[in-house]
JSON list of N, CA and C in Angstrom, two decimals:
[
{"chain": "A", "resi": 1, "resn": "MET", "atom": "N", "xyz": [0.85, -1.17, 0.00]},
{"chain": "A", "resi": 1, "resn": "MET", "atom": "CA", "xyz": [0.00, 0.00, 0.00]},
{"chain": "A", "resi": 1, "resn": "MET", "atom": "C", "xyz": [0.90, 1.23, 0.00]},
{"chain": "A", "resi": 2, "resn": "THR", "atom": "N", "xyz": [0.61, 2.14, -0.90]},
{"chain": "A", "resi": 2, "resn": "THR", "atom": "CA", "xyz": [1.37, 3.38, -0.96]},
{"chain": "A", "resi": 2, "resn": "THR", "atom": "C", "xyz": [0.89, 4.34, 0.13]},
{"chain": "A", "resi": 3, "resn": "LEU", "atom": "N", "xyz": [1.67, 5.36, 0.39]},
{"chain": "A", "resi": 3, "resn": "LEU", "atom": "CA", "xyz": [1.27, 6.35, 1.38]},
{"chain": "A", "resi": 3, "resn": "LEU", "atom": "C", "xyz": [-0.04, 7.01, 0.96]},
{"chain": "A", "resi": 4, "resn": "ARG", "atom": "N", "xyz": [-0.18, 7.31, -0.33]},
{"chain": "A", "resi": 4, "resn": "ARG", "atom": "CA", "xyz": [-1.41, 7.96, -0.82]},
{"chain": "A", "resi": 4, "resn": "ARG", "atom": "C", "xyz": [-2.62, 7.06, -0.58]},
{"chain": "A", "resi": 5, "resn": "GLN", "atom": "N", "xyz": [-2.49, 5.77, -0.85]},
{"chain": "A", "resi": 5, "resn": "GLN", "atom": "CA", "xyz": [-3.58, 4.83, -0.60]},
{"chain": "A", "resi": 5, "resn": "GLN", "atom": "C", "xyz": [-3.91, 4.78, 0.89]},
{"chain": "A", "resi": 6, "resn": "ALA", "atom": "N", "xyz": [-2.88, 4.80, 1.71]},
{"chain": "A", "resi": 6, "resn": "ALA", "atom": "CA", "xyz": [-3.10, 4.78, 3.17]},
{"chain": "A", "resi": 6, "resn": "ALA", "atom": "C", "xyz": [-3.83, 6.03, 3.61]},
{"chain": "A", "resi": 7, "resn": "ILE", "atom": "N", "xyz": [-3.43, 7.17, 3.05]},
{"chain": "A", "resi": 7, "resn": "ILE", "atom": "CA", "xyz": [-4.10, 8.42, 3.41]},
{"chain": "A", "resi": 7, "resn": "ILE", "atom": "C", "xyz": [-5.56, 8.38, 2.96]},
{"chain": "A", "resi": 8, "resn": "ASP", "atom": "N", "xyz": [-5.80, 7.93, 1.72]},
{"chain": "A", "resi": 8, "resn": "ASP", "atom": "CA", "xyz": [-7.17, 7.83, 1.23]},
{"chain": "A", "resi": 8, "resn": "ASP", "atom": "C", "xyz": [-8.01, 6.91, 2.11]},
{"chain": "A", "resi": 9, "resn": "LYS", "atom": "N", "xyz": [-7.44, 5.79, 2.50]},
{"chain": "A", "resi": 9, "resn": "LYS", "atom": "CA", "xyz": [-8.15, 4.85, 3.38]},
{"chain": "A", "resi": 9, "resn": "LYS", "atom": "C", "xyz": [-8.42, 5.50, 4.73]},
{"chain": "A", "resi": 10, "resn": "GLY", "atom": "N", "xyz": [-7.43, 6.22, 5.25]},
{"chain": "A", "resi": 10, "resn": "GLY", "atom": "CA", "xyz": [-7.60, 6.89, 6.54]},
{"chain": "A", "resi": 10, "resn": "GLY", "atom": "C", "xyz": [-8.65, 7.98, 6.49]},
{"chain": "A", "resi": 11, "resn": "VAL", "atom": "N", "xyz": [-8.67, 8.74, 5.39]},
{"chain": "A", "resi": 11, "resn": "VAL", "atom": "CA", "xyz": [-9.67, 9.80, 5.25]},
{"chain": "A", "resi": 11, "resn": "VAL", "atom": "C", "xyz": [-11.06, 9.19, 5.16]},
{"chain": "A", "resi": 12, "resn": "ALA", "atom": "N", "xyz": [-11.19, 8.10, 4.41]},
{"chain": "A", "resi": 12, "resn": "ALA", "atom": "CA", "xyz": [-12.48, 7.42, 4.31]},
{"chain": "A", "resi": 12, "resn": "ALA", "atom": "C", "xyz": [-12.92, 6.90, 5.68]},
{"chain": "A", "resi": 13, "resn": "THR", "atom": "N", "xyz": [-11.98, 6.35, 6.42]},
{"chain": "A", "resi": 13, "resn": "THR", "atom": "CA", "xyz": [-12.28, 5.85, 7.76]},
{"chain": "A", "resi": 13, "resn": "THR", "atom": "C", "xyz": [-12.70, 7.00, 8.67]},
{"chain": "A", "resi": 14, "resn": "ALA", "atom": "N", "xyz": [-11.96, 8.09, 8.60]},
{"chain": "A", "resi": 14, "resn": "ALA", "atom": "CA", "xyz": [-12.30, 9.25, 9.43]},
{"chain": "A", "resi": 14, "resn": "ALA", "atom": "C", "xyz": [-13.68, 9.77, 9.10]},
{"chain": "A", "resi": 15, "resn": "GLY", "atom": "N", "xyz": [-14.03, 9.75, 7.82]},
{"chain": "A", "resi": 15, "resn": "GLY", "atom": "CA", "xyz": [-15.37, 10.19, 7.41]},
{"chain": "A", "resi": 15, "resn": "GLY", "atom": "C", "xyz": [-16.44, 9.27, 7.94]},
{"chain": "A", "resi": 16, "resn": "ALA", "atom": "N", "xyz": [-16.15, 7.97, 7.96]},
{"chain": "A", "resi": 16, "resn": "ALA", "atom": "CA", "xyz": [-17.12, 6.99, 8.43]},
{"chain": "A", "resi": 16, "resn": "ALA", "atom": "C", "xyz": [-17.37, 7.11, 9.93]},
{"chain": "A", "resi": 17, "resn": "VAL", "atom": "N", "xyz": [-16.40, 7.60, 10.65]},
{"chain": "A", "resi": 17, "resn": "VAL", "atom": "CA", "xyz": [-16.56, 7.76, 12.09]},
{"chain": "A", "resi": 17, "resn": "VAL", "atom": "C", "xyz": [-16.58, 9.24, 12.47]},
{"chain": "A", "resi": 18, "resn": "GLY", "atom": "N", "xyz": [-17.13, 10.04, 11.62]},
{"chain": "A", "resi": 18, "resn": "GLY", "atom": "CA", "xyz": [-17.14, 11.49, 11.81]},
{"chain": "A", "resi": 18, "resn": "GLY", "atom": "C", "xyz": [-17.84, 11.95, 13.06]},
{"chain": "A", "resi": 19, "resn": "ALA", "atom": "N", "xyz": [-18.66, 11.11, 13.66]},
{"chain": "A", "resi": 19, "resn": "ALA", "atom": "CA", "xyz": [-19.35, 11.49, 14.88]},
{"chain": "A", "resi": 19, "resn": "ALA", "atom": "C", "xyz": [-18.40, 11.55, 16.07]},
{"chain": "A", "resi": 20, "resn": "THR", "atom": "N", "xyz": [-17.27, 10.88, 16.00]},
{"chain": "A", "resi": 20, "resn": "THR", "atom": "CA", "xyz": [-16.34, 10.84, 17.12]},
{"chain": "A", "resi": 20, "resn": "THR", "atom": "C", "xyz": [-15.86, 12.23, 17.53]},
{"chain": "A", "resi": 21, "resn": "PRO", "atom": "N", "xyz": [-15.40, 13.08, 16.60]},
{"chain": "A", "resi": 21, "resn": "PRO", "atom": "CA", "xyz": [-15.00, 14.43, 17.02]},
{"chain": "A", "resi": 21, "resn": "PRO", "atom": "C", "xyz": [-16.16, 15.23, 17.60]},
{"chain": "A", "resi": 22, "resn": "ASP", "atom": "N", "xyz": [-17.35, 15.04, 17.04]},
{"chain": "A", "resi": 22, "resn": "ASP", "atom": "CA", "xyz": [-18.52, 15.75, 17.57]},
{"chain": "A", "resi": 22, "resn": "ASP", "atom": "C", "xyz": [-18.82, 15.31, 18.99]},
{"chain": "A", "resi": 23, "resn": "ASN", "atom": "N", "xyz": [-18.72, 14.01, 19.23]},
{"chain": "A", "resi": 23, "resn": "ASN", "atom": "CA", "xyz": [-18.96, 13.50, 20.58]},
{"chain": "A", "resi": 23, "resn": "ASN", "atom": "C", "xyz": [-17.92, 14.03, 21.56]},
{"chain": "A", "resi": 24, "resn": "ALA", "atom": "N", "xyz": [-16.67, 14.08, 21.13]},
{"chain": "A", "resi": 24, "resn": "ALA", "atom": "CA", "xyz": [-15.62, 14.62, 22.00]},
{"chain": "A", "resi": 24, "resn": "ALA", "atom": "C", "xyz": [-15.91, 16.09, 22.30]},
{"chain": "A", "resi": 25, "resn": "ASP", "atom": "N", "xyz": [-16.32, 16.83, 21.28]},
{"chain": "A", "resi": 25, "resn": "ASP", "atom": "CA", "xyz": [-16.63, 18.25, 21.47]},
{"chain": "A", "resi": 25, "resn": "ASP", "atom": "C", "xyz": [-17.78, 18.42, 22.45]},
{"chain": "A", "resi": 26, "resn": "LEU", "atom": "N", "xyz": [-18.83, 17.64, 22.28]},
{"chain": "A", "resi": 26, "resn": "LEU", "atom": "CA", "xyz": [-19.98, 17.74, 23.20]},
{"chain": "A", "resi": 26, "resn": "LEU", "atom": "C", "xyz": [-19.58, 17.39, 24.63]},
{"chain": "A", "resi": 27, "resn": "PHE", "atom": "N", "xyz": [-18.79, 16.34, 24.79]},
{"chain": "A", "resi": 27, "resn": "PHE", "atom": "CA", "xyz": [-18.35, 15.94, 26.13]},
{"chain": "A", "resi": 27, "resn": "PHE", "atom": "C", "xyz": [-17.56, 17.07, 26.79]},
{"chain": "A", "resi": 28, "resn": "PHE", "atom": "N", "xyz": [-16.56, 17.58, 26.09]},
{"chain": "A", "resi": 28, "resn": "PHE", "atom": "CA", "xyz": [-15.70, 18.59, 26.70]},
{"chain": "A", "resi": 28, "resn": "PHE", "atom": "C", "xyz": [-16.45, 19.88, 26.99]},
{"chain": "A", "resi": 29, "resn": "ARG", "atom": "N", "xyz": [-17.37, 20.27, 26.12]},
{"chain": "A", "resi": 29, "resn": "ARG", "atom": "CA", "xyz": [-18.14, 21.50, 26.36]},
{"chain": "A", "resi": 29, "resn": "ARG", "atom": "C", "xyz": [-19.12, 21.33, 27.52]},
{"chain": "A", "resi": 30, "resn": "ALA", "atom": "N", "xyz": [-19.88, 20.23, 27.50]},
{"chain": "A", "resi": 30, "resn": "ALA", "atom": "CA", "xyz": [-20.94, 20.03, 28.48]},
{"chain": "A", "resi": 30, "resn": "ALA", "atom": "C", "xyz": [-20.41, 19.60, 29.84]},
{"chain": "A", "resi": 31, "resn": "SER", "atom": "N", "xyz": [-19.45, 18.69, 29.85]},
{"chain": "A", "resi": 31, "resn": "SER", "atom": "CA", "xyz": [-19.01, 18.10, 31.11]},
{"chain": "A", "resi": 31, "resn": "SER", "atom": "C", "xyz": [-17.80, 18.78, 31.72]},
{"chain": "A", "resi": 32, "resn": "GLU", "atom": "N", "xyz": [-16.95, 19.34, 30.89]},
{"chain": "A", "resi": 32, "resn": "GLU", "atom": "CA", "xyz": [-15.68, 19.84, 31.38]},
{"chain": "A", "resi": 32, "resn": "GLU", "atom": "C", "xyz": [-15.52, 21.36, 31.25]},
{"chain": "A", "resi": 33, "resn": "GLY", "atom": "N", "xyz": [-16.46, 22.03, 30.60]},
{"chain": "A", "resi": 33, "resn": "GLY", "atom": "CA", "xyz": [-16.36, 23.47, 30.41]},
{"chain": "A", "resi": 33, "resn": "GLY", "atom": "C", "xyz": [-15.21, 23.88, 29.51]},
{"chain": "A", "resi": 34, "resn": "ARG", "atom": "N", "xyz": [-14.83, 23.01, 28.62]},
{"chain": "A", "resi": 34, "resn": "ARG", "atom": "CA", "xyz": [-13.72, 23.28, 27.70]},
{"chain": "A", "resi": 34, "resn": "ARG", "atom": "C", "xyz": [-14.24, 23.32, 26.27]},
{"chain": "A", "resi": 35, "resn": "GLY", "atom": "N", "xyz": [-13.43, 23.81, 25.40]},
{"chain": "A", "resi": 35, "resn": "GLY", "atom": "CA", "xyz": [-13.77, 23.86, 23.99]},
{"chain": "A", "resi": 35, "resn": "GLY", "atom": "C", "xyz": [-12.80, 23.02, 23.18]},
{"chain": "A", "resi": 36, "resn": "THR", "atom": "N", "xyz": [-13.19, 22.71, 21.95]},
{"chain": "A", "resi": 36, "resn": "THR", "atom": "CA", "xyz": [-12.32, 21.98, 21.04]},
{"chain": "A", "resi": 36, "resn": "THR", "atom": "C", "xyz": [-12.27, 22.72, 19.72]},
{"chain": "A", "resi": 37, "resn": "VAL", "atom": "N", "xyz": [-11.23, 22.45, 18.97]},
{"chain": "A", "resi": 37, "resn": "VAL", "atom": "CA", "xyz": [-11.08, 23.03, 17.64]},
{"chain": "A", "resi": 37, "resn": "VAL", "atom": "C", "xyz": [-10.23, 22.10, 16.80]},
{"chain": "A", "resi": 38, "resn": "PHE", "atom": "N", "xyz": [-10.58, 21.98, 15.52]},
{"chain": "A", "resi": 38, "resn": "PHE", "atom": "CA", "xyz": [-9.73, 21.23, 14.60]},
{"chain": "A", "resi": 38, "resn": "PHE", "atom": "C", "xyz": [-8.56, 22.11, 14.23]},
{"chain": "A", "resi": 39, "resn": "ARG", "atom": "N", "xyz": [-7.38, 21.53, 14.19]},
{"chain": "A", "resi": 39, "resn": "ARG", "atom": "CA", "xyz": [-6.16, 22.29, 13.93]},
{"chain": "A", "resi": 39, "resn": "ARG", "atom": "C", "xyz": [-5.50, 21.81, 12.65]},
{"chain": "A", "resi": 40, "resn": "GLY", "atom": "N", "xyz": [-4.95, 22.74, 11.94]},
{"chain": "A", "resi": 40, "resn": "GLY", "atom": "CA", "xyz": [-4.09, 22.37, 10.82]},
{"chain": "A", "resi": 40, "resn": "GLY", "atom": "C", "xyz": [-2.70, 22.07, 11.37]},
{"chain": "A", "resi": 41, "resn": "VAL", "atom": "N", "xyz": [-2.07, 21.04, 10.87]},
{"chain": "A", "resi": 41, "resn": "VAL", "atom": "CA", "xyz": [-0.74, 20.66, 11.33]},
{"chain": "A", "resi": 41, "resn": "VAL", "atom": "C", "xyz": [0.10, 20.23, 10.13]},
{"chain": "A", "resi": 42, "resn": "ASP", "atom": "N", "xyz": [1.40, 20.19, 10.35]},
{"chain": "A", "resi": 42, "resn": "ASP", "atom": "CA", "xyz": [2.31, 19.60, 9.37]},
{"chain": "A", "resi": 42, "resn": "ASP", "atom": "C", "xyz": [2.38, 18.11, 9.69]},
{"chain": "A", "resi": 43, "resn": "PRO", "atom": "N", "xyz": [1.70, 17.26, 8.91]},
{"chain": "A", "resi": 43, "resn": "PRO", "atom": "CA", "xyz": [1.63, 15.84, 9.26]},
{"chain": "A", "resi": 43, "resn": "PRO", "atom": "C", "xyz": [2.98, 15.15, 9.33]},
{"chain": "A", "resi": 44, "resn": "LYS", "atom": "N", "xyz": [3.91, 15.52, 8.48]},
{"chain": "A", "resi": 44, "resn": "LYS", "atom": "CA", "xyz": [5.23, 14.88, 8.52]},
{"chain": "A", "resi": 44, "resn": "LYS", "atom": "C", "xyz": [5.96, 15.22, 9.82]},
{"chain": "A", "resi": 45, "resn": "ARG", "atom": "N", "xyz": [5.89, 16.47, 10.21]},
{"chain": "A", "resi": 45, "resn": "ARG", "atom": "CA", "xyz": [6.56, 16.91, 11.45]},
{"chain": "A", "resi": 45, "resn": "ARG", "atom": "C", "xyz": [5.93, 16.25, 12.67]},
{"chain": "A", "resi": 46, "resn": "LEU", "atom": "N", "xyz": [4.59, 16.20, 12.71]},
{"chain": "A", "resi": 46, "resn": "LEU", "atom": "CA", "xyz": [3.91, 15.58, 13.84]},
{"chain": "A", "resi": 46, "resn": "LEU", "atom": "C", "xyz": [4.16, 14.08, 13.87]},
{"chain": "A", "resi": 47, "resn": "THR", "atom": "N", "xyz": [4.21, 13.45, 12.71]},
{"chain": "A", "resi": 47, "resn": "THR", "atom": "CA", "xyz": [4.51, 12.02, 12.64]},
{"chain": "A", "resi": 47, "resn": "THR", "atom": "C", "xyz": [5.88, 11.74, 13.25]},
{"chain": "A", "resi": 48, "resn": "ARG", "atom": "N", "xyz": [6.86, 12.57, 12.94]},
{"chain": "A", "resi": 48, "resn": "ARG", "atom": "CA", "xyz": [8.20, 12.40, 13.52]},
{"chain": "A", "resi": 48, "resn": "ARG", "atom": "C", "xyz": [8.17, 12.65, 15.03]},
{"chain": "A", "resi": 49, "resn": "ALA", "atom": "N", "xyz": [7.47, 13.71, 15.44]},
{"chain": "A", "resi": 49, "resn": "ALA", "atom": "CA", "xyz": [7.43, 14.06, 16.87]},
{"chain": "A", "resi": 49, "resn": "ALA", "atom": "C", "xyz": [6.77, 12.96, 17.69]},
{"chain": "A", "resi": 50, "resn": "LEU", "atom": "N", "xyz": [5.74, 12.33, 17.13]},
{"chain": "A", "resi": 50, "resn": "LEU", "atom": "CA", "xyz": [5.04, 11.26, 17.84]},
{"chain": "A", "resi": 50, "resn": "LEU", "atom": "C", "xyz": [5.68, 9.89, 17.63]},
{"chain": "A", "resi": 51, "resn": "LYS", "atom": "N", "xyz": [6.70, 9.86, 16.76]},
{"chain": "A", "resi": 51, "resn": "LYS", "atom": "CA", "xyz": [7.41, 8.62, 16.45]},
{"chain": "A", "resi": 51, "resn": "LYS", "atom": "C", "xyz": [6.45, 7.53, 15.97]},
{"chain": "A", "resi": 52, "resn": "LEU", "atom": "N", "xyz": [5.61, 7.91, 15.01]},
{"chain": "A", "resi": 52, "resn": "LEU", "atom": "CA", "xyz": [4.65, 6.96, 14.47]},
{"chain": "A", "resi": 52, "resn": "LEU", "atom": "C", "xyz": [5.34, 5.97, 13.55]},
{"chain": "A", "resi": 53, "resn": "GLY", "atom": "N", "xyz": [4.78, 4.77, 13.47]},
{"chain": "A", "resi": 53, "resn": "GLY", "atom": "CA", "xyz": [5.33, 3.73, 12.61]},
{"chain": "A", "resi": 53, "resn": "GLY", "atom": "C", "xyz": [4.90, 3.93, 11.16]},
{"chain": "A", "resi": 54, "resn": "ASP", "atom": "N", "xyz": [5.40, 3.06, 10.29]},
{"chain": "A", "resi": 54, "resn": "ASP", "atom": "CA", "xyz": [5.11, 3.15, 8.86]},
{"chain": "A", "resi": 54, "resn": "ASP", "atom": "C", "xyz": [3.62, 2.99, 8.53]},
{"chain": "A", "resi": 55, "resn": "LYS", "atom": "N", "xyz": [2.89, 2.31, 9.38]},
{"chain": "A", "resi": 55, "resn": "LYS", "atom": "CA", "xyz": [1.47, 2.07, 9.12]},
{"chain": "A", "resi": 55, "resn": "LYS", "atom": "C", "xyz": [0.57, 3.00, 9.92]},
{"chain": "A", "resi": 56, "resn": "GLN", "atom": "N", "xyz": [1.14, 4.00, 10.54]},
{"chain": "A", "resi": 56, "resn": "GLN", "atom": "CA", "xyz": [0.38, 4.99, 11.31]},
{"chain": "A", "resi": 56, "resn": "GLN", "atom": "C", "xyz": [0.51, 6.34, 10.64]},
{"chain": "A", "resi": 57, "resn": "PHE", "atom": "N", "xyz": [-0.57, 7.12, 10.67]},
{"chain": "A", "resi": 57, "resn": "PHE", "atom": "CA", "xyz": [-0.53, 8.44, 10.05]},
{"chain": "A", "resi": 57, "resn": "PHE", "atom": "C", "xyz": [-1.57, 9.35, 10.69]},
{"chain": "A", "resi": 58, "resn": "ILE", "atom": "N", "xyz": [-1.40, 10.64, 10.51]},
{"chain": "A", "resi": 58, "resn": "ILE", "atom": "CA", "xyz": [-2.27, 11.66, 11.06]},
{"chain": "A", "resi": 58, "resn": "ILE", "atom": "C", "xyz": [-3.45, 11.87, 10.12]},
{"chain": "A", "resi": 59, "resn": "THR", "atom": "N", "xyz": [-4.67, 11.83, 10.64]},
{"chain": "A", "resi": 59, "resn": "THR", "atom": "CA", "xyz": [-5.84, 12.15, 9.82]},
{"chain": "A", "resi": 59, "resn": "THR", "atom": "C", "xyz": [-6.36, 13.54, 10.16]},
{"chain": "A", "resi": 60, "resn": "PHE", "atom": "N", "xyz": [-6.40, 13.87, 11.44]},
{"chain": "A", "resi": 60, "resn": "PHE", "atom": "CA", "xyz": [-6.78, 15.21, 11.87]},
{"chain": "A", "resi": 60, "resn": "PHE", "atom": "C", "xyz": [-6.32, 15.41, 13.30]},
{"chain": "A", "resi": 61, "resn": "VAL", "atom": "N", "xyz": [-6.31, 16.65, 13.73]},
{"chain": "A", "resi": 61, "resn": "VAL", "atom": "CA", "xyz": [-5.92, 16.98, 15.10]},
{"chain": "A", "resi": 61, "resn": "VAL", "atom": "C", "xyz": [-7.03, 17.82, 15.71]},
{"chain": "A", "resi": 62, "resn": "GLN", "atom": "N", "xyz": [-7.47, 17.42, 16.88]},
{"chain": "A", "resi": 62, "resn": "GLN", "atom": "CA", "xyz": [-8.51, 18.16, 17.60]},
{"chain": "A", "resi": 62, "resn": "GLN", "atom": "C", "xyz": [-7.93, 18.60, 18.94]},
{"chain": "A", "resi": 63, "resn": "ALA", "atom": "N", "xyz": [-7.69, 19.89, 19.06]},
{"chain": "A", "resi": 63, "resn": "ALA", "atom": "CA", "xyz": [-7.14, 20.44, 20.30]},
{"chain": "A", "resi": 63, "resn": "ALA", "atom": "C", "xyz": [-8.26, 20.67, 21.32]},
{"chain": "A", "resi": 64, "resn": "VAL", "atom": "N", "xyz": [-7.92, 20.49, 22.58]},
{"chain": "A", "resi": 64, "resn": "VAL", "atom": "CA", "xyz": [-8.88, 20.69, 23.67]},
{"chain": "A", "resi": 64, "resn": "VAL", "atom": "C", "xyz": [-8.29, 21.71, 24.64]},
{"chain": "A", "resi": 65, "resn": "GLY", "atom": "N", "xyz": [-9.09, 22.67, 25.07]},
{"chain": "A", "resi": 65, "resn": "GLY", "atom": "CA", "xyz": [-8.60, 23.65, 26.02]},
{"chain": "A", "resi": 65, "resn": "GLY", "atom": "C", "xyz": [-9.73, 24.47, 26.60]},
{"chain": "A", "resi": 66, "resn": "TYR", "atom": "N", "xyz": [-9.37, 25.40, 27.45]},
{"chain": "A", "resi": 66, "resn": "TYR", "atom": "CA", "xyz": [-10.35, 26.29, 28.03]},
{"chain": "A", "resi": 66, "resn": "TYR", "atom": "C", "xyz": [-10.62, 27.44, 27.07]},
{"chain": "A", "resi": 67, "resn": "PRO", "atom": "N", "xyz": [-11.88, 27.73, 26.80]},
{"chain": "A", "resi": 67, "resn": "PRO", "atom": "CA", "xyz": [-12.18, 28.85, 25.90]},
{"chain": "A", "resi": 67, "resn": "PRO", "atom": "C", "xyz": [-11.79, 30.18, 26.52]},
{"chain": "A", "resi": 68, "resn": "LYS", "atom": "N", "xyz": [-11.38, 31.10, 25.69]},
{"chain": "A", "resi": 68, "resn": "LYS", "atom": "CA", "xyz": [-11.05, 32.44, 26.14]},
{"chain": "A", "resi": 68, "resn": "LYS", "atom": "C", "xyz": [-12.33, 33.13, 26.60]},
{"chain": "A", "resi": 69, "resn": "ALA", "atom": "N", "xyz": [-12.28, 33.79, 27.75]},
{"chain": "A", "resi": 69, "resn": "ALA", "atom": "CA", "xyz": [-13.44, 34.51, 28.25]},
{"chain": "A", "resi": 69, "resn": "ALA", "atom": "C", "xyz": [-13.83, 35.60, 27.25]},
{"chain": "A", "resi": 70, "resn": "ARG", "atom": "N", "xyz": [-15.11, 35.70, 26.97]},
{"chain": "A", "resi": 70, "resn": "ARG", "atom": "CA", "xyz": [-15.56, 36.68, 25.99]},
{"chain": "A", "resi": 70, "resn": "ARG", "atom": "C", "xyz": [-16.59, 37.59, 26.64]},
{"chain": "A", "resi": 71, "resn": "ALA", "atom": "N", "xyz": [-16.22, 38.86, 26.74]},
{"chain": "A", "resi": 71, "resn": "ALA", "atom": "CA", "xyz": [-17.10, 39.85, 27.36]},
{"chain": "A", "resi": 71, "resn": "ALA", "atom": "C", "xyz": [-18.38, 40.00, 26.57]},
{"chain": "A", "resi": 72, "resn": "ASP", "atom": "N", "xyz": [-18.34, 39.80, 25.26]},
{"chain": "A", "resi": 72, "resn": "ASP", "atom": "CA", "xyz": [-19.53, 39.98, 24.44]},
{"chain": "A", "resi": 72, "resn": "ASP", "atom": "C", "xyz": [-20.58, 38.88, 24.67]},
{"chain": "A", "resi": 73, "resn": "LEU", "atom": "N", "xyz": [-20.21, 37.81, 25.37]},
{"chain": "A", "resi": 73, "resn": "LEU", "atom": "CA", "xyz": [-21.16, 36.75, 25.67]},
{"chain": "A", "resi": 73, "resn": "LEU", "atom": "C", "xyz": [-21.71, 36.84, 27.08]},
{"chain": "A", "resi": 74, "resn": "ALA", "atom": "N", "xyz": [-21.17, 37.76, 27.87]},
{"chain": "A", "resi": 74, "resn": "ALA", "atom": "CA", "xyz": [-21.62, 37.91, 29.26]},
{"chain": "A", "resi": 74, "resn": "ALA", "atom": "C", "xyz": [-23.07, 38.41, 29.31]},
{"chain": "A", "resi": 75, "resn": "VAL", "atom": "N", "xyz": [-23.81, 37.87, 30.26]},
{"chain": "A", "resi": 75, "resn": "VAL", "atom": "CA", "xyz": [-25.22, 38.27, 30.41]},
{"chain": "A", "resi": 75, "resn": "VAL", "atom": "C", "xyz": [-25.33, 39.33, 31.48]}
]
């Protein structure tokens, strides 16, 4: 399997389980008072940093953190 085929397979898999990021977002917002956001990353750099194997690859990154306080949302 080429890297391109692996990426295509991974993207298809990620699409098939697309509810997972939504569920994570709902959990963190409702239960933990945190927010999530999808992040753009350099997949090659992150692959090296995480020391992923030849059959592992990045499909997306979802960061979790505390939302910035917004005065415009205050009641």
